[in-house]
XYZ file of C-alpha atoms in Angstrom:
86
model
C 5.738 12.464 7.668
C 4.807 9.823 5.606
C 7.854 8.010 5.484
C 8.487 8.405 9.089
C 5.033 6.353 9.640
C 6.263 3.819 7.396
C 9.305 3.119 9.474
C 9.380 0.002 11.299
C 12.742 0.157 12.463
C 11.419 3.533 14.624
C 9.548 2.788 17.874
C 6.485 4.724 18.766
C 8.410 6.945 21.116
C 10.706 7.985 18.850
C 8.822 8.688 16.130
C 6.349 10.830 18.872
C 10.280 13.149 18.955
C 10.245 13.403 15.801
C 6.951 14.715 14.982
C 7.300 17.442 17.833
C 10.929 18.306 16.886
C 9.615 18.563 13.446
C 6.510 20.573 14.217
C 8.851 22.951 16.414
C 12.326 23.183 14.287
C 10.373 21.648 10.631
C 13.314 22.854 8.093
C 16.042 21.671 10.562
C 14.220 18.503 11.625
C 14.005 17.854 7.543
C 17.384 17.794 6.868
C 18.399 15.959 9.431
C 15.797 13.305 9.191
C 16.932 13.065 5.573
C 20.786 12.844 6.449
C 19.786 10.338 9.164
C 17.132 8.028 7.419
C 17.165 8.605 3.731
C 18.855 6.135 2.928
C 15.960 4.047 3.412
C 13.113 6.308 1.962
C 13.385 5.034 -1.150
C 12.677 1.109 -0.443
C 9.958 2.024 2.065
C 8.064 3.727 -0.683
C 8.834 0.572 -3.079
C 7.501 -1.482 -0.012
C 4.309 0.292 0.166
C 3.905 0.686 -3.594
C 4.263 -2.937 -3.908
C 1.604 -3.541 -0.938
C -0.790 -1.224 -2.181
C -0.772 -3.014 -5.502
C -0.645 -6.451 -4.419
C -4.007 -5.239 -2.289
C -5.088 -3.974 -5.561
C -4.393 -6.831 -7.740
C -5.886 -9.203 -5.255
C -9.398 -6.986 -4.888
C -9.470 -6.901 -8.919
C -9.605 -10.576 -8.779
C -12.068 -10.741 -6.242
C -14.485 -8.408 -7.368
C -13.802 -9.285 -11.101
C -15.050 -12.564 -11.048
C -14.032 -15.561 -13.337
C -11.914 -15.158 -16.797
C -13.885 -15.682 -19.661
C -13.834 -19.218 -19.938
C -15.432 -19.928 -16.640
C -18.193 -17.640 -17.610
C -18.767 -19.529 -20.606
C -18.821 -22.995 -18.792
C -20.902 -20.907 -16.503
C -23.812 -19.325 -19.122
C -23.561 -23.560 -20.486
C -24.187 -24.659 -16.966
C -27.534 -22.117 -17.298
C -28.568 -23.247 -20.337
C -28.400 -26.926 -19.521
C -30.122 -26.346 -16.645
C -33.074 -24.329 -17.892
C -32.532 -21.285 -16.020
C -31.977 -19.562 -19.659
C -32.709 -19.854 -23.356
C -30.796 -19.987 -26.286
């Protein structure tokens, strides 16, 4: 199911056929999806992997702050301003 939602070569309409066909005839539906489309199961999941850790990567950064330099300049930037002691 998964993999059939990552798709984008399927339109909406078929992949509504296959989620009947597969909720009425699942084991047959399963092979034949897999004879039909798994070719391409493999870099879909790659795809998403590689979104999901891009996403990651990038929310790491942003929620992680500066590297350790900048928060050295930073605690200097405090100091020299007053806002803490040594």
């Amino acid at each position: 199911m998964g993999d059939l939602f990552r798709n984008k070569d399927m339109s909406g309409g078929l992949k509504a056929v296959w989620v009947i066909l597969l909720i009425v005839f699942t084991p047959l539906t399963m092979l034949i999806y897999l004879v039909v489309y798994g070719g391409g199961m493999a870099q879909r999941q790659q795809a998403a992997h590689m979104r999901s850790q891009a996403d990651f990567e990038s929310y790491v950064q942003s929620v992680g702050g500066a590297g350790p330099a900048d928060q050295i300049a930073k605690g200097k930037e405090l100091l020299d301003h007053g806002a803490i002691t040594q």
